[in-house]
Coordinates of C-alpha atoms in Angstrom, one line a residue:
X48 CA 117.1 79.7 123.3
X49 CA 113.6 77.5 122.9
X50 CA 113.2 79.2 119.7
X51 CA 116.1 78.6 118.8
X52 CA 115.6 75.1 119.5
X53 CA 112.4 74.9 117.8
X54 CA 114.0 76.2 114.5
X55 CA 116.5 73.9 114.5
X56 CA 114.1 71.2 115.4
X57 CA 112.2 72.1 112.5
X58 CA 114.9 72.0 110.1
X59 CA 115.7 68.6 111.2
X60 CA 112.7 67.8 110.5
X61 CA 112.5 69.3 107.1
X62 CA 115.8 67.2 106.2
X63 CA 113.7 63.8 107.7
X64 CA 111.1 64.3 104.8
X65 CA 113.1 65.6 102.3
X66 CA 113.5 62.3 100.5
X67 CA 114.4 63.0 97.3
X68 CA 114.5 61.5 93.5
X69 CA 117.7 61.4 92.2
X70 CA 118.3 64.1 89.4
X71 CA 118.5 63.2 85.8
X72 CA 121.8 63.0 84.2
X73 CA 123.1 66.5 83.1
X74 CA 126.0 67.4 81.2
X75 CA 126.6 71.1 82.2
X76 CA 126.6 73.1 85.4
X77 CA 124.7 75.8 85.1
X78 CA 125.4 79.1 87.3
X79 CA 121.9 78.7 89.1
X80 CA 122.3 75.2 90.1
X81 CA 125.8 75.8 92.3
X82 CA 125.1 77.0 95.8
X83 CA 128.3 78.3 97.2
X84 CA 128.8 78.5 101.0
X85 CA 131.3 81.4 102.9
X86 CA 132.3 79.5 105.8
X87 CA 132.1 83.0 107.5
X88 CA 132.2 83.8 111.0
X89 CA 130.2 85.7 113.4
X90 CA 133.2 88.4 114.6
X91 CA 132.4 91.4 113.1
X92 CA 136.0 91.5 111.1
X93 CA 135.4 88.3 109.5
X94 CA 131.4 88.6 109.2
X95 CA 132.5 91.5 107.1
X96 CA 134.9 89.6 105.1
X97 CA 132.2 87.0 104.2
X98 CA 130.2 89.5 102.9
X99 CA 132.8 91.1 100.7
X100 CA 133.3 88.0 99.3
X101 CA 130.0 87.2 98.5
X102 CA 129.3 90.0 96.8
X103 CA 132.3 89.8 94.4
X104 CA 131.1 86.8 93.4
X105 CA 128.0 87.6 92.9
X106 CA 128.9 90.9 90.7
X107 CA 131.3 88.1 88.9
X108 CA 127.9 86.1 88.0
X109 CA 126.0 88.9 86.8
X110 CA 129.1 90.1 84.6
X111 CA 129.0 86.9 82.9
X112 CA 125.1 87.1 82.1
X113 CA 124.6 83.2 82.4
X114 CA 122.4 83.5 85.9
X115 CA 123.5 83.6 89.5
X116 CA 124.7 81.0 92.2
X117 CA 123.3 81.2 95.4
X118 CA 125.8 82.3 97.7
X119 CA 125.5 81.8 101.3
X120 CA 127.2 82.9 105.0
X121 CA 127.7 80.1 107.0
X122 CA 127.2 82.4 109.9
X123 CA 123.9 83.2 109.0
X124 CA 122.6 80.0 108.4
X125 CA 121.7 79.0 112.1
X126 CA 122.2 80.7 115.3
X127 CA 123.6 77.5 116.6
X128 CA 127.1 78.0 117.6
X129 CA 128.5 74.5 115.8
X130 CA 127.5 75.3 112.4
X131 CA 130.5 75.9 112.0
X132 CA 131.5 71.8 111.6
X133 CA 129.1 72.2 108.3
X134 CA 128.1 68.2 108.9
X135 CA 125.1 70.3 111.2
X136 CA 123.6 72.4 108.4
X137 CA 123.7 69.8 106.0
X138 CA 119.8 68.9 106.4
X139 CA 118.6 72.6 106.4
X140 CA 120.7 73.3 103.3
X141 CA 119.1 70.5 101.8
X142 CA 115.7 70.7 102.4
X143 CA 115.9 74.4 100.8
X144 CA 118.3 73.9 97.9
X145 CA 117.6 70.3 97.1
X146 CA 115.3 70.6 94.4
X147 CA 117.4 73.4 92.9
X148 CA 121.3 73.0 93.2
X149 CA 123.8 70.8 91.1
X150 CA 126.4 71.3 93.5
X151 CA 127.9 72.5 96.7
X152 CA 130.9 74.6 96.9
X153 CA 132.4 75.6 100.3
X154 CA 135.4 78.2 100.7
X155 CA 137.1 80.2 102.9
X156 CA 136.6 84.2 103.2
X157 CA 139.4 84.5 101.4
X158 CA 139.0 81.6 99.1
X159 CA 138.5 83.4 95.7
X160 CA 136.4 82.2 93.0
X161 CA 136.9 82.3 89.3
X162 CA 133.2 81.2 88.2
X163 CA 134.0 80.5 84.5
X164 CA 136.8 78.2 85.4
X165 CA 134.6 76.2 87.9
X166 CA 131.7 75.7 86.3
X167 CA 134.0 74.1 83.5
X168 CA 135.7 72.3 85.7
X169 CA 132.3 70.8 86.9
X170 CA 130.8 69.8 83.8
X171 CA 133.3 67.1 83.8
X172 CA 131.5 65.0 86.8
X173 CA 128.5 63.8 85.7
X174 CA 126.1 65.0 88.4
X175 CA 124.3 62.0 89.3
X176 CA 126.6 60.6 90.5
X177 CA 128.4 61.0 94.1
X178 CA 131.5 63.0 93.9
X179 CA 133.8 64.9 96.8
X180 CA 135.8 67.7 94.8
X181 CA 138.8 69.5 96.4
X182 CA 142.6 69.8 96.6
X183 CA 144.0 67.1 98.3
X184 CA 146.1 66.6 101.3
X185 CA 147.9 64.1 102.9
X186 CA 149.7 62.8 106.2
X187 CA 153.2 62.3 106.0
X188 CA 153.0 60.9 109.5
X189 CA 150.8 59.9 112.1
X190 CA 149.5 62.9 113.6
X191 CA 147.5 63.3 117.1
X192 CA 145.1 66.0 115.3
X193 CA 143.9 63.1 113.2
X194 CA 143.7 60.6 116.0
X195 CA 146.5 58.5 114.6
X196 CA 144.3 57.2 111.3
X197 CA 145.9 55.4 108.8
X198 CA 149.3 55.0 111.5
X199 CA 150.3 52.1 109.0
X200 CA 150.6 54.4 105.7
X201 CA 148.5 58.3 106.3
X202 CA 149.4 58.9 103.1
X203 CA 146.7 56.5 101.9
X204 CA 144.0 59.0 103.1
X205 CA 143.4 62.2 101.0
X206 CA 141.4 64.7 102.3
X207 CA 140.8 68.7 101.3
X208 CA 142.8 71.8 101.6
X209 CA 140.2 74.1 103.1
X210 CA 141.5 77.0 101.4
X211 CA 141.2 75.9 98.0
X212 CA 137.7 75.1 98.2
X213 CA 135.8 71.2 98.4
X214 CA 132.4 70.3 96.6
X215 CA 129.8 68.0 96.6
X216 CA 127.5 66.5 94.1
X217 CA 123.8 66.8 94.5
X218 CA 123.4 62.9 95.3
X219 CA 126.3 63.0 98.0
X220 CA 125.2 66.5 99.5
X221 CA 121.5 64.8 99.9
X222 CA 122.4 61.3 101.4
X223 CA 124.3 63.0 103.9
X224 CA 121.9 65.3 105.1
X225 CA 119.5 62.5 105.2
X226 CA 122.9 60.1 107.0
X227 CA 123.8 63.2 109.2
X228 CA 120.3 63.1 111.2
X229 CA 120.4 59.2 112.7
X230 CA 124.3 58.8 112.7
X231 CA 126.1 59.5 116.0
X232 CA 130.1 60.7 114.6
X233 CA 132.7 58.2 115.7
X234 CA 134.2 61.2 118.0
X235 CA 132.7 64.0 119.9
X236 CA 135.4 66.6 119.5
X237 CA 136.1 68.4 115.8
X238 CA 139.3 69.1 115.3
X239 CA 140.6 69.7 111.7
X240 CA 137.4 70.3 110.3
X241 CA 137.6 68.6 106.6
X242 CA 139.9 65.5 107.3
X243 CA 136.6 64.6 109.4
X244 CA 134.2 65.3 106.7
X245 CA 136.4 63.6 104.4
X246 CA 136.2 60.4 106.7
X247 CA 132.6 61.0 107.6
X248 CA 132.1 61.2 103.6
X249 CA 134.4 58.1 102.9
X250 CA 132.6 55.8 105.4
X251 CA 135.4 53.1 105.6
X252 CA 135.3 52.6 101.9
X253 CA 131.7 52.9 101.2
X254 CA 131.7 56.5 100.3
X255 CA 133.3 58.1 97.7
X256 CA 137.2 59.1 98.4
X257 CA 137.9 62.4 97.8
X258 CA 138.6 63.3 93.8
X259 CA 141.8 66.3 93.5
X260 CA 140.9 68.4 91.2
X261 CA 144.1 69.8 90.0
X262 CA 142.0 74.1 89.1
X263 CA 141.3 74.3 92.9
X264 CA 144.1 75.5 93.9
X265 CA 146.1 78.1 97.1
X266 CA 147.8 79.9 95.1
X267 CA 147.4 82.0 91.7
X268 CA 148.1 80.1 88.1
X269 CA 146.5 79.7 85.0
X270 CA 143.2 77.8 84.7
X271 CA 142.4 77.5 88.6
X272 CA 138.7 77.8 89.6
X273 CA 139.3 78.7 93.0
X274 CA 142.6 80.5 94.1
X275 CA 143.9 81.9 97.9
X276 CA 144.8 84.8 99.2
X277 CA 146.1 84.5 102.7
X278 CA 145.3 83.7 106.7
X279 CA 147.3 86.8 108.0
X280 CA 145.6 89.9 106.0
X281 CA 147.0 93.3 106.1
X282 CA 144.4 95.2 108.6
X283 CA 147.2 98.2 108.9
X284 CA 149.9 98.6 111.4
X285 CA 150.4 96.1 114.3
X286 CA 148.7 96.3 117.1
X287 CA 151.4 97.9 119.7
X288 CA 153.5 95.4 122.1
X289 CA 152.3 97.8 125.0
X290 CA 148.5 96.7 124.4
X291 CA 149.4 93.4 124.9
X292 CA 149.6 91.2 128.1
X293 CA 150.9 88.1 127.9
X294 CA 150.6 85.3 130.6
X295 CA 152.4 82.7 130.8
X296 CA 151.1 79.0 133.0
X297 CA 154.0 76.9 134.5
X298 CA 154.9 75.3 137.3
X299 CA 157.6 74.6 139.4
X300 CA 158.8 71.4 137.8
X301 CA 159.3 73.4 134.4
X302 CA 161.1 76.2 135.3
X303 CA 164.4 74.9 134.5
X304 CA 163.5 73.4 131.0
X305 CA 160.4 75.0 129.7
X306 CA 161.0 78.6 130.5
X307 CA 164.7 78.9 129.4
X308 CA 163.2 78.3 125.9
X309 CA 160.6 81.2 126.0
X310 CA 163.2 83.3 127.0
X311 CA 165.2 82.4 124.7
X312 CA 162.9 82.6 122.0
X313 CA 160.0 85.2 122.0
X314 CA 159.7 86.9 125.5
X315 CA 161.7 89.5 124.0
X316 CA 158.8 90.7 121.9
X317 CA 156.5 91.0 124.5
X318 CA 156.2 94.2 126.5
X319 CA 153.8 93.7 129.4
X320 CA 154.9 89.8 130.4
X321 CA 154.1 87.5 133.2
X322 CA 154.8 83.8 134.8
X323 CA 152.4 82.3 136.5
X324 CA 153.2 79.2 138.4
X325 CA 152.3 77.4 141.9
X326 CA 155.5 78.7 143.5
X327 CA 157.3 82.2 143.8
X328 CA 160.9 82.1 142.3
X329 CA 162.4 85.2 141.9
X330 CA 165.0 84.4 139.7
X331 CA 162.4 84.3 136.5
X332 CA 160.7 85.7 138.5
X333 CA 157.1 83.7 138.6
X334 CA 154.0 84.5 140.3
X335 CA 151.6 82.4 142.6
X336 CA 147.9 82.8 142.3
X337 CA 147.1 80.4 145.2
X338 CA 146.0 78.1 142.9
X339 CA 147.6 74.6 143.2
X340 CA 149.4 73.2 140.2
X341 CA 147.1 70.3 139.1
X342 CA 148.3 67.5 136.6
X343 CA 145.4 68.3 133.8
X344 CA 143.2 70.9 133.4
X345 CA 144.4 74.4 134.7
X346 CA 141.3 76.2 134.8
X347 CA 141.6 77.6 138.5
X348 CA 144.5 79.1 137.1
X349 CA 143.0 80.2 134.2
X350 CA 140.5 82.3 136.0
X351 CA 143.1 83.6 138.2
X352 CA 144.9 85.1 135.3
X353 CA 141.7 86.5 133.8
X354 CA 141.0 87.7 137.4
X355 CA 144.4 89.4 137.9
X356 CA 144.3 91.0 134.2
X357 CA 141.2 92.9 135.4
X358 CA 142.9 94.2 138.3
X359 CA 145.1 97.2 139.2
X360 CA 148.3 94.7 139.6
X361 CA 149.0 94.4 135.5
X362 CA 148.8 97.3 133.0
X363 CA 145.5 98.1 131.4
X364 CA 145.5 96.4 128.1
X365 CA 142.9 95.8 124.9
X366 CA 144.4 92.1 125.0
X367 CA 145.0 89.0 127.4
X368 CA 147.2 86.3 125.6
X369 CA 147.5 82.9 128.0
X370 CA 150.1 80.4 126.8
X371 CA 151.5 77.4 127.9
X372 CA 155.1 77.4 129.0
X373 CA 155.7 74.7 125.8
X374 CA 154.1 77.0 123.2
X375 CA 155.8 78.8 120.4
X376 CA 154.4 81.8 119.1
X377 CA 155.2 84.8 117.0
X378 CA 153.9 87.7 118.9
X379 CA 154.5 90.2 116.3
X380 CA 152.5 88.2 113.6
X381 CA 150.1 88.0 116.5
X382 CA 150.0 91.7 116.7
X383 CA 149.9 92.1 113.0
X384 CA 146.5 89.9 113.1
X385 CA 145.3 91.5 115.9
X386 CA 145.0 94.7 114.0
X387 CA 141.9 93.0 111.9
X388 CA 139.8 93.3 115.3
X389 CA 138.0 95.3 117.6
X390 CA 138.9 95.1 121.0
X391 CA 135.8 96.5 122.3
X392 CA 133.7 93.6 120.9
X393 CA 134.3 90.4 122.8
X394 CA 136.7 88.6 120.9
X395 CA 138.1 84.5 122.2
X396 CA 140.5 84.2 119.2
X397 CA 142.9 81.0 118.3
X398 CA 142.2 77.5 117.2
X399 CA 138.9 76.6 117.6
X400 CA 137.7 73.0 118.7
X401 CA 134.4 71.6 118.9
X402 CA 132.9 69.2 121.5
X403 CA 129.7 67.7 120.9
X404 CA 128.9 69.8 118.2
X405 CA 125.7 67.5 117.0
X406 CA 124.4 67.1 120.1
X407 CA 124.0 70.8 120.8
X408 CA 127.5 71.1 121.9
X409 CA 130.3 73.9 122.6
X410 CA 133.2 75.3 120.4
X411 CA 136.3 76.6 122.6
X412 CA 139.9 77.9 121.8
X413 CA 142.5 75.6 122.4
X414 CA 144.8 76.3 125.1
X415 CA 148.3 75.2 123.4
X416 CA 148.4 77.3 120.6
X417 CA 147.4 80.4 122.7
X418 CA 144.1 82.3 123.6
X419 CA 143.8 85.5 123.1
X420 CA 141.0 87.6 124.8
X421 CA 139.8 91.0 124.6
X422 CA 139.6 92.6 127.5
X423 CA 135.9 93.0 126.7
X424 CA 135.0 89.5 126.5
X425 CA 137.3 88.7 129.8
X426 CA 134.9 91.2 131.5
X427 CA 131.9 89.7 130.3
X428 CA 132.7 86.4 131.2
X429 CA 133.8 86.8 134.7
X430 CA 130.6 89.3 135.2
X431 CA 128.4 86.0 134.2
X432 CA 129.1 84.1 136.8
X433 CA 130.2 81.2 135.2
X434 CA 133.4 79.4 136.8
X435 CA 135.3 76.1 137.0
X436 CA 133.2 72.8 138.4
X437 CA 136.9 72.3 139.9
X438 CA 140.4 73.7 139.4
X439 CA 142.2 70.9 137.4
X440 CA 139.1 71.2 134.6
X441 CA 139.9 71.9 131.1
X442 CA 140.6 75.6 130.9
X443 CA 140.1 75.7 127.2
X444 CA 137.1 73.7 127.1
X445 CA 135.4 75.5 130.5
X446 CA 136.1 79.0 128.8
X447 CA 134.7 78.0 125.4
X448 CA 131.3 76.5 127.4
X449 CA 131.4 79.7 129.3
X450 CA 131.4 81.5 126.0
X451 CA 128.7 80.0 124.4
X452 CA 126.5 80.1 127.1
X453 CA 126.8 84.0 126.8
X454 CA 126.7 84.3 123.0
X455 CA 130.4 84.8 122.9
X456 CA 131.2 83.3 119.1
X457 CA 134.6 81.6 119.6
X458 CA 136.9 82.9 116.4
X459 CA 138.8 80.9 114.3
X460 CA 142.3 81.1 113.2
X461 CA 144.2 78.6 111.5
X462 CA 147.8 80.6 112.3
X463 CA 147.3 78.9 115.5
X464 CA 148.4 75.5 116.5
X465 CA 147.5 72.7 119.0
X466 CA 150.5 70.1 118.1
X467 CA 153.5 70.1 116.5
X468 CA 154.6 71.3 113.1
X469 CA 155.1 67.8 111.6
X470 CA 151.4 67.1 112.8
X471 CA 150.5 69.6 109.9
X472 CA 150.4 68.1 106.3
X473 CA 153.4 70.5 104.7
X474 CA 151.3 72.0 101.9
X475 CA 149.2 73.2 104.1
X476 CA 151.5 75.3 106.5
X477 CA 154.5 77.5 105.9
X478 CA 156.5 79.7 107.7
X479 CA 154.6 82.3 106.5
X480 CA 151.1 81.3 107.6
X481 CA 151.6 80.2 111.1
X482 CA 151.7 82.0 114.4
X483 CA 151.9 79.3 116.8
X484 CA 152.7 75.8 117.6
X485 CA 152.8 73.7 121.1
X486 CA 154.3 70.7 122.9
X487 CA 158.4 70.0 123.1
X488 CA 157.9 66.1 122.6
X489 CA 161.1 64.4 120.7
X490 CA 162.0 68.0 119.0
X491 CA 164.3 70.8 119.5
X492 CA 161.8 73.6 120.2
X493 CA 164.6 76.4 119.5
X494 CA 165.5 74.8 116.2
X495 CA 161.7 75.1 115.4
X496 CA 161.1 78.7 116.4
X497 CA 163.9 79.9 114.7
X498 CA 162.6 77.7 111.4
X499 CA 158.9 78.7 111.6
X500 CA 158.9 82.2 113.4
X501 CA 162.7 83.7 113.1
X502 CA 161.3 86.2 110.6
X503 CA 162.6 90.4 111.2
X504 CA 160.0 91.3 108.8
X505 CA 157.1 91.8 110.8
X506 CA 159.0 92.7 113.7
X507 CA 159.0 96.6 115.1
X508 CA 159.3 98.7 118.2
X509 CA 156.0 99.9 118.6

């Protein structure tokens, strides 16, 4: 950990005295002078995936014969778990590349890149100046994930689709990095990753809005520089419903409204399938823990039900899912997914938030759209010692701080969902690419399962 400290110290450092001359005005974009950056992940499965990726690009560049990008992991980069939120890396990627690169290109593992396209596609921004490159997306409301910006018209705001790809110019990437180091962010939790760097890049209108480039693009057509394949890849057959162990928190208040829904809904797909409330009521039948039901946090509970999963009462299972009683979820597309990874590495998989992240923070798994543990990392973490500070503490954010402090990566997917679907701008999620979405508020949640998860596809017997 204190070299680990020191590096990053360092590269700080490093970003402090890396005060550059802007470039010269160019009118090309050469392959050598784009540094393209997997936003890969430490899990095996999607370390793997990263890797692939690179190297296809790569093998792309040297079938052209014009030189190579540099092509990076973003999981490699740092052993700081937050490097994720890229805004961290930004000073260490500048004080190596600054001299050399033209532009920054981030993607997704399964972001693919048609090199030709892009690097005509950049030749149109002149590259001293400041530009932000991507796909844009808007608001069509509101939305709690984005703290309510632009309430009086959030379609004002553009910001990128991550799986598309977004770029920066050499003079943007630079005063950032340089920005990033004596800046505190206006909020210490990260929570849709780009619509903050978008509004950390904007700078209440005295940074440069982002520019939509109509060749990045999700899906395949002619002339795009960056195309997508898909969040939910096909790993083989589902992982079976009998390896699966669902737990569900309620409490007594709920029973009559929130747990008619799951039951109507997706409890059928689940094999191994329990309620866990603070009192015993046969007719669903729930189960008390001894743990009190608390108004916020639920992490007594929480360790309870890791507790009990590890015990001779439940069935012995690769996987722990924990759910809310107001979350939707498709547990066959959850078992489909599942397939990608190994349960004997410990895996925290869901939607992953950051708190603190530039102040040597945590990332954890948010509790509403689900978090699924293998029964590997439960084991590890209760063996640690580390525990609750009290029983109404943040579950999600205890077990994500737990995590970290034993090198436990926290894994991201976007199938999963914190809030509600409208709190999702609708290019960016379909009924196709989502496995879960929480809270009841003003909606009919059966109307919205049967929308966004009704599917008899994916679902089997095994």
């Amino acid at each position: 950990m204190w070299l680990m400290a020191v590096s990053w110290s360092l590269c700080l450092l490093l970003g402090w005295a890396s005060k550059r001359e802007e470039q010269p005005a160019q009118s090309s974009a050469e392959p050598e002078e784009l540094v393209i950056v997997i936003q890969s992940q430490k899990n095996s499965f999607h370390a793997r995936r990263g890797q692939q990726r690179k190297e296809e690009i790569l093998q792309e560049a040297a079938n052209l014969g014009q030189g190579l990008p540099v092509v990076l992991l973003l999981h490699e980069l740092s052993y700081y778990e937050g490097s994720w939120s890229v805004l961290p890396v930004l000073p260490l990627l500048s004080a190596i590349y600054g001299d050399s690169a033209s532009w920054f290109l981030f993607i997704e593992e399964e972001t693919t890149v048609v090199l030709p396209v892009l690097l005509k596609v950049l030749k149109r921004y002149p590259v001293q100046e400041e530009w932000f490159l991507g796909r844009g997306l808007h608001d069509n409301k509101p939305s709690i994930i984005h703290h309510y910006a632009f309430f009086e018209d959030p379609s004002y705001f553009g910001y990128p689709d991550p799986a598309a790809g977004w770029a920066l110019s050499a003079p943007l990437y630079r005063r950032l990095a340089e920005r990033i180091q004596y800046e505190n962010l206006k909020s210490d939790f990260t929570i849709d990753l780009t619509h903050e760097i978008a509004l950390f890049i904007w700078e209440e209108g005295r940074g440069p809005a982002l520019t939509t480039v109509p060749e990045f693009c999700t899906e395949t057509r002619d002339n795009c520089a960056t195309t997508f394949t898909t969040y939910l890849p096909n790993c083989g057959d589902p992982v079976s419903k009998n390896n699966l162990f669902v737990a569900v928190k309620t409490c007594e208040k709920f029973h009559s409204v929130r747990v008619p829904v799951v039951k109507s809904t997706w409890e059928k797909d689940a094999a191994h399938l329990e309620y866990y409330s603070d009192v015993t009521d046969a007719s669903i039948p729930t189960i008390d823990l001894g743990v009190p039901n608390t108004e916020r946090g639920h992490c007594g509970k929480t360790f309870a039900i890791m507790r009990r999963f590890l015990s001779q009462a439940v069935p012995k299972v690769d996987w722990l899912l924990i759910v809310d009683d107001d979350t939707l979820i498709s547990l066959p597309r959850l078992r489909h997914l599942l397939r990608c990874y190994d349960p004997e590495e410990a895996v925290s998989l869901g939607e992953r938030y950051g708190y603190g992240l530039m102040q040597n923070g945590y990332s954890y798994t948010t509790g509403g759209g689900g978090i699924v543990l293998s029964r590997t990392a439960v084991s590890s973490l209760l063996s640690s010692g580390c525990s609750c500070y009290s029983d109404d503490a943040p579950d999600d954010m205890v077990l994500g701080r737990c995590f970290t402090s034993i090198g436990v990566p926290i894994t991201h997917s976007p199938l999963f969902h914190q809030a509600q679907p409208d709190d999702y701008s609708g290019t960016r999620i379909g009924p196709q690419h989502s496995i879960s979405f929480h809270k009841h508020w003003s909606i009919d949640p059966v109307a919205v399962y049967r929308k966004w998860f009704q599917d008899s596809h994916l679902r089997d017997e095994l």
